[in-house]
mmCIF file of C-alpha atoms in Angstrom:
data_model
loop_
_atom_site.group_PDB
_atom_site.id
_atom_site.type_symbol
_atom_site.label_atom_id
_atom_site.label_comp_id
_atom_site.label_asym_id
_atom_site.label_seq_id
_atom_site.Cartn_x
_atom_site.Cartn_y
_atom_site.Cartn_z
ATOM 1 C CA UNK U 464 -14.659 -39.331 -85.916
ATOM 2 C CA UNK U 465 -17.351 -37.207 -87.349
ATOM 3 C CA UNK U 466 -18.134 -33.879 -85.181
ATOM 4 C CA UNK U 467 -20.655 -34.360 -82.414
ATOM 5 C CA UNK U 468 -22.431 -31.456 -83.057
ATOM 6 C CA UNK U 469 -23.280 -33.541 -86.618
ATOM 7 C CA UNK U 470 -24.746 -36.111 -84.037
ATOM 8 C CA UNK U 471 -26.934 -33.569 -82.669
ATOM 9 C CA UNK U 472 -28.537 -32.476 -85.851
ATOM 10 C CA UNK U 473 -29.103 -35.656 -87.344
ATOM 11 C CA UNK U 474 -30.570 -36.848 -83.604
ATOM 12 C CA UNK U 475 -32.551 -33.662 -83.649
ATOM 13 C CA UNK U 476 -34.111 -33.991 -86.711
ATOM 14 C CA UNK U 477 -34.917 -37.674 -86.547
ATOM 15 C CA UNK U 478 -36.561 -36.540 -82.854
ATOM 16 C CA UNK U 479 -38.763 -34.101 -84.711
ATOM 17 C CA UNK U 480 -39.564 -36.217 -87.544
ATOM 18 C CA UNK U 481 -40.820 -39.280 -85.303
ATOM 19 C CA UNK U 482 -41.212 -38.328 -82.468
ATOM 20 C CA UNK U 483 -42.008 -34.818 -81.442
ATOM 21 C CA UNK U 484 -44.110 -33.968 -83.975
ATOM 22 C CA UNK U 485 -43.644 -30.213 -83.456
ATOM 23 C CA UNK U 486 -44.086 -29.484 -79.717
ATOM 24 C CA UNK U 487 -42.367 -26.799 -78.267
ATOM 25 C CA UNK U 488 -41.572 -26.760 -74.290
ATOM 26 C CA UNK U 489 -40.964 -23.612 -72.133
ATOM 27 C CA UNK U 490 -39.923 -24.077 -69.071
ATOM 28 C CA UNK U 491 -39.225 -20.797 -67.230
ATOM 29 C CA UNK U 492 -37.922 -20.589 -63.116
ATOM 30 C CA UNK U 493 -39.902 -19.123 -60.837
ATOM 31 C CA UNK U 494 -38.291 -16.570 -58.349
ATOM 32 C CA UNK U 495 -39.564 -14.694 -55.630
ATOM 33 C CA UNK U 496 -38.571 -10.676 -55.697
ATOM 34 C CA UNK U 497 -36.482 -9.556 -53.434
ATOM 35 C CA UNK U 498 -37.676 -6.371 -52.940
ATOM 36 C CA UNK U 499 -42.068 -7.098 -52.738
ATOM 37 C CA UNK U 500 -41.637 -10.998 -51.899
ATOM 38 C CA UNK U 501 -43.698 -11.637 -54.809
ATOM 39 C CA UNK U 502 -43.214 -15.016 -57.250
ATOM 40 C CA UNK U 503 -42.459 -13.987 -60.600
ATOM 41 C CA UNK U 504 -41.878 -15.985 -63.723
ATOM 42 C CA UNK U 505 -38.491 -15.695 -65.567
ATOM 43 C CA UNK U 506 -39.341 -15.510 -69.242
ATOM 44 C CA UNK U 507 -35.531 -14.397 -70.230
ATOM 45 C CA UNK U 508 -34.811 -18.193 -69.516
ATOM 46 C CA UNK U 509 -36.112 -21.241 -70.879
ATOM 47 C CA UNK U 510 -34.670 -24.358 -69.568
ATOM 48 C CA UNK U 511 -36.045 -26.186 -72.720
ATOM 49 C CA UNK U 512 -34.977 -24.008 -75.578
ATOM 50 C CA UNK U 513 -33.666 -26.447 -78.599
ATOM 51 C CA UNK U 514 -34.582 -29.489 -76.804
ATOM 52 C CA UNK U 515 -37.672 -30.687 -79.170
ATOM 53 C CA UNK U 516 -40.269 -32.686 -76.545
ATOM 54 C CA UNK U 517 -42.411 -35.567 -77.279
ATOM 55 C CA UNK U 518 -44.131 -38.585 -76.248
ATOM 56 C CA UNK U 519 -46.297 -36.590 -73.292
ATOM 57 C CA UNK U 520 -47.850 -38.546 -70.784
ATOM 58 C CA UNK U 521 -49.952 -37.153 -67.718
ATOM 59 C CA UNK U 522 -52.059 -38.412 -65.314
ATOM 60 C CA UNK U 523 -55.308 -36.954 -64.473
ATOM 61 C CA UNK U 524 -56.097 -35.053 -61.117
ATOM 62 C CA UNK U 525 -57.175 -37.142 -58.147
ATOM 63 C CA UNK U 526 -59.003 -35.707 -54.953
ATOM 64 C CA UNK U 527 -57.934 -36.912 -51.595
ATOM 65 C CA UNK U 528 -60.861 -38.997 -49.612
ATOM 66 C CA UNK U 529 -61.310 -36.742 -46.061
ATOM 67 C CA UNK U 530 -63.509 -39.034 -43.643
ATOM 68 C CA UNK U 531 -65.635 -37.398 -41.795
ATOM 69 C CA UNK U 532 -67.400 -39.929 -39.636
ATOM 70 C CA UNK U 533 -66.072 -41.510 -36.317
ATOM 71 C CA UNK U 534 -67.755 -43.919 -34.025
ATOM 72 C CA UNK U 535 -69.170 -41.352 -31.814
ATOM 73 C CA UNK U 536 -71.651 -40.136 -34.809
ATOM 74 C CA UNK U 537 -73.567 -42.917 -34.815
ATOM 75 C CA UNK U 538 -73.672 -45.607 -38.195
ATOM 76 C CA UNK U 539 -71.514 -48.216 -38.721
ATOM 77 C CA UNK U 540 -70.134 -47.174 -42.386
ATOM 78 C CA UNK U 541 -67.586 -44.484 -42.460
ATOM 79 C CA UNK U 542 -68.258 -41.136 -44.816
ATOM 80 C CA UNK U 543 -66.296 -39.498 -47.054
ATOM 81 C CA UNK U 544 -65.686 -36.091 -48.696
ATOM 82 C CA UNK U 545 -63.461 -34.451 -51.475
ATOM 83 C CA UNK U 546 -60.415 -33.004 -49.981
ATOM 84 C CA UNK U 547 -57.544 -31.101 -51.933
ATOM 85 C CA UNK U 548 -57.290 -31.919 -55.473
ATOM 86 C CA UNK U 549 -53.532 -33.314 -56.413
ATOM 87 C CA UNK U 550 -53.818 -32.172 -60.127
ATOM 88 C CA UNK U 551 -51.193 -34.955 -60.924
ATOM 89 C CA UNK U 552 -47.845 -35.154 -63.012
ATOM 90 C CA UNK U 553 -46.740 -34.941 -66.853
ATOM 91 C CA UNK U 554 -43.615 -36.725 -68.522
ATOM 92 C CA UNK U 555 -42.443 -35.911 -71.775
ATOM 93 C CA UNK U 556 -39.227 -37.347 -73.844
ATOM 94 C CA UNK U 557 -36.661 -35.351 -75.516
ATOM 95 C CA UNK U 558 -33.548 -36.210 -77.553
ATOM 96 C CA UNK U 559 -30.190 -36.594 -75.729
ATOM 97 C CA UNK U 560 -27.763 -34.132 -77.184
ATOM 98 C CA UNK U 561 -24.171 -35.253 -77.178
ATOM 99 C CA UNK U 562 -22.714 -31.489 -77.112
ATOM 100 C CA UNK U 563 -25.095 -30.049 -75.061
ATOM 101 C CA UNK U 564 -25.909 -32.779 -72.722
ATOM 102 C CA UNK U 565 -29.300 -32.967 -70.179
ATOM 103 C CA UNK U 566 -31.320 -29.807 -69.681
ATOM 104 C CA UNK U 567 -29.383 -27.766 -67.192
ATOM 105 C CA UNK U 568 -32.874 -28.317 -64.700
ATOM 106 C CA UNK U 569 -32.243 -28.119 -60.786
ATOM 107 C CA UNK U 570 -34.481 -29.621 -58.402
ATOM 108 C CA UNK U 571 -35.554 -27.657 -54.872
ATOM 109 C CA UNK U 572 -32.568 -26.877 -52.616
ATOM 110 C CA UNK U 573 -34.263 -27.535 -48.994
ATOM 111 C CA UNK U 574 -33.263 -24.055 -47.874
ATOM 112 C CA UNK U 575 -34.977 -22.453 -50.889
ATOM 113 C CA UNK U 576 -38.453 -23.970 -51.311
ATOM 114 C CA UNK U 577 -40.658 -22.197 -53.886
ATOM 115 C CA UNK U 578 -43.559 -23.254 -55.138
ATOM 116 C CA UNK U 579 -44.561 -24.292 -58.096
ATOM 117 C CA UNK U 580 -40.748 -23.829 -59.048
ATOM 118 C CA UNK U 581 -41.312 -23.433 -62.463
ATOM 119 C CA UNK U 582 -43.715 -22.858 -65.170
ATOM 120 C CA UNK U 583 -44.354 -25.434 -67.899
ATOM 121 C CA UNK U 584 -45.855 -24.495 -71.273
ATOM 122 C CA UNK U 585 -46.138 -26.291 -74.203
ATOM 123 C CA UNK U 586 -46.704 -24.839 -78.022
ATOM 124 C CA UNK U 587 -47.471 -25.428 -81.580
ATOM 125 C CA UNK U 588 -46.908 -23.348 -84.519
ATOM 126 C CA UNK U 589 -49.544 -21.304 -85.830
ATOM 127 C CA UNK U 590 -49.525 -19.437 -88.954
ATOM 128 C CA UNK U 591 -48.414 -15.950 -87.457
ATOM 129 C CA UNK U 592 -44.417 -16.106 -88.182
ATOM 130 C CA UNK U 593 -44.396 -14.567 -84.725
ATOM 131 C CA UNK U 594 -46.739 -16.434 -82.458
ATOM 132 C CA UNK U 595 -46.900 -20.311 -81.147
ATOM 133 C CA UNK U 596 -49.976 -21.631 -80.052
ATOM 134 C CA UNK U 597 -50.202 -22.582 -76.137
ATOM 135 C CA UNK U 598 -52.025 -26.003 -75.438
ATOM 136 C CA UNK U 599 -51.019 -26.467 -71.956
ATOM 137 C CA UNK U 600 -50.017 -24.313 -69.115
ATOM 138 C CA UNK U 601 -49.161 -25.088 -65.539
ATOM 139 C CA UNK U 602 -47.111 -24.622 -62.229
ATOM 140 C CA UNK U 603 -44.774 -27.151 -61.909
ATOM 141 C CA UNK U 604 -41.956 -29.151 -59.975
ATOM 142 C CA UNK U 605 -39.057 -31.105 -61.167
ATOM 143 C CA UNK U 606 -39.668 -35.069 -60.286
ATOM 144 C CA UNK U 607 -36.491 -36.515 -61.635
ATOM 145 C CA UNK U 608 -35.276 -38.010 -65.317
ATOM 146 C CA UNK U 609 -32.636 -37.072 -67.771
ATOM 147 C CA UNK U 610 -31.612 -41.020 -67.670
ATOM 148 C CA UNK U 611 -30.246 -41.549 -71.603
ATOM 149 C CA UNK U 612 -31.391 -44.743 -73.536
ATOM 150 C CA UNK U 613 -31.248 -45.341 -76.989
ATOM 151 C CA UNK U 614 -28.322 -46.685 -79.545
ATOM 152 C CA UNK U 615 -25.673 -45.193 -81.665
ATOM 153 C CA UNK U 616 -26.854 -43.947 -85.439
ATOM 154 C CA UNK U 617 -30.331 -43.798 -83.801
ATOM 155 C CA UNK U 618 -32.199 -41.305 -81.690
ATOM 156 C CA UNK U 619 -30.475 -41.233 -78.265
ATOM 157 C CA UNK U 620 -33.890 -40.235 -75.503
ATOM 158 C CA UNK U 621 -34.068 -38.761 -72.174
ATOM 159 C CA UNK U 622 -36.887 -37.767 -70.414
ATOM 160 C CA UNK U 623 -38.735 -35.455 -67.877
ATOM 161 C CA UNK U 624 -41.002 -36.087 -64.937
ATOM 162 C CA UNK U 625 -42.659 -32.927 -63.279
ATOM 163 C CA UNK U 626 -45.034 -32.954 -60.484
ATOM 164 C CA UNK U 627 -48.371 -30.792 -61.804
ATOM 165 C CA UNK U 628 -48.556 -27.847 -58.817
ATOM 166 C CA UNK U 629 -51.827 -25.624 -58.943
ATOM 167 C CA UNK U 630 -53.671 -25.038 -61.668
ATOM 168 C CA UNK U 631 -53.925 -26.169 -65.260
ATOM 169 C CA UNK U 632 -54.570 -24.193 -68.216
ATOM 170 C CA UNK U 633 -55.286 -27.062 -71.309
ATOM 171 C CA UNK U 634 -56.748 -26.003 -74.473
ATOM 172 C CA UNK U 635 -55.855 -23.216 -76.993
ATOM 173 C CA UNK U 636 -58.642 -21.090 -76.269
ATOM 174 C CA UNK U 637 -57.542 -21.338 -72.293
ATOM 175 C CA UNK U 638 -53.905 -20.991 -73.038
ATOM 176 C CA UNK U 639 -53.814 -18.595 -75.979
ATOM 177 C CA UNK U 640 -50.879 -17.222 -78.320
ATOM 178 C CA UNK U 641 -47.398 -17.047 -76.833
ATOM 179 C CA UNK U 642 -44.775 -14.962 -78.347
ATOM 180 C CA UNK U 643 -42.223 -16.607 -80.200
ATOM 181 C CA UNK U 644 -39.322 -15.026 -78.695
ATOM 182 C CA UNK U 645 -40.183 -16.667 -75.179
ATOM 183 C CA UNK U 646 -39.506 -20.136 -76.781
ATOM 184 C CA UNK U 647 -35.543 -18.520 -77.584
ATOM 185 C CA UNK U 648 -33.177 -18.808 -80.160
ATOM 186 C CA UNK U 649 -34.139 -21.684 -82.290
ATOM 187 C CA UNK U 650 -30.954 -23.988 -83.632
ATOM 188 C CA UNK U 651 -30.695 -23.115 -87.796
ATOM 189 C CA UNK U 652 -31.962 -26.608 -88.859
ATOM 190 C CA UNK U 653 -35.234 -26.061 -87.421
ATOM 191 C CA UNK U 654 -38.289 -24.264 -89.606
ATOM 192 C CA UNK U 655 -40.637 -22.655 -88.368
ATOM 193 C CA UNK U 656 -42.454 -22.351 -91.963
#
């Protein structure tokens, strides 16, 4: 039986031919400092390094509907404002990798609630060796996934659900350049150039 870790590179670069078309994911934990109580991001760790993303799907933010009219006001229609906005989710597939397995992502421990829990970026190449290009930027929660699907000799999929928490930063100009190093050690087979 050939060696899984063959599996792996041949799934991994059919993912990135078809599928991914280049998309790098950072996720990074958020913890909160002992010592101030402040959140801070944990860029020594991302949860997605080597696992190639594609096939993105979001849904747009949606206000809640606050009424603000009873029976005592008078008027027999009710009225409505624009509460909080729920800025929505994003879902994104990856390849399933046979030696590796799922991303190693955790979802809130009920003791330990911290939000957004982690922070969700997603990158292109640009043509500084050392830079990627952000498109998307946001606070985020884990929703569920990892369930495998696919057949043998083709690309094996999982996928990612996180719940969109705060604010969203879309665009290159809003996102910017990221550092190459945050994305990680990238697996030999994959060129940057």
């Amino acid at each position: 039986m050939p060696d899984p870790e063959i599996y792996d590179v041949i799934a991994s670069q059919g993912f990135d031919a078809l599928v991914s078309k280049g998309i790098y994911a950072m996720l990074f934990p958020v913890t909160r400092n002992e010592t101030t109580g402040d959140f801070e991001t944990d860029t020594a760790t991302n949860l997605l390094n080597g696992y190639p993303v594609g096939g993105i799907s979001g849904s747009g933010d949606t206000a809640d509907s606050e009424e603000f009219q009873d029976q005592l006001m008078g008027g027999v229609n009710k009225c409505f404002i624009s509460g909080a906005i729920d800025p929505g989710d994003i879902s994104f597939n990856t390849y399933y990798s046979l030696s590796k397995g799922r991303p190693k992502i955790q979802s809130i421990k009920h003791s330990r609630v911290i939000t957004p829990q982690f922070v969700l970026m997603l990158a292109v190449t640009t043509d500084d060796e050392d830079m990627l290009q952000g498109w998307f930027a946001a606070g985020v929660n884990y929703s569920g996934g990892g369930e495998i699907k696919g057949d043998n000799g083709k690309i094996i999929g999982s996928s990612l659900k996180f719940k969109v928490t705060g604010m969203v930063k879309a665009g290159s100009e809003e996102v910017g350049l990221i550092d190459k190093s945050l994305y990680g050690p990238l697996p030999a087979y994959i060129d940057f150039v």
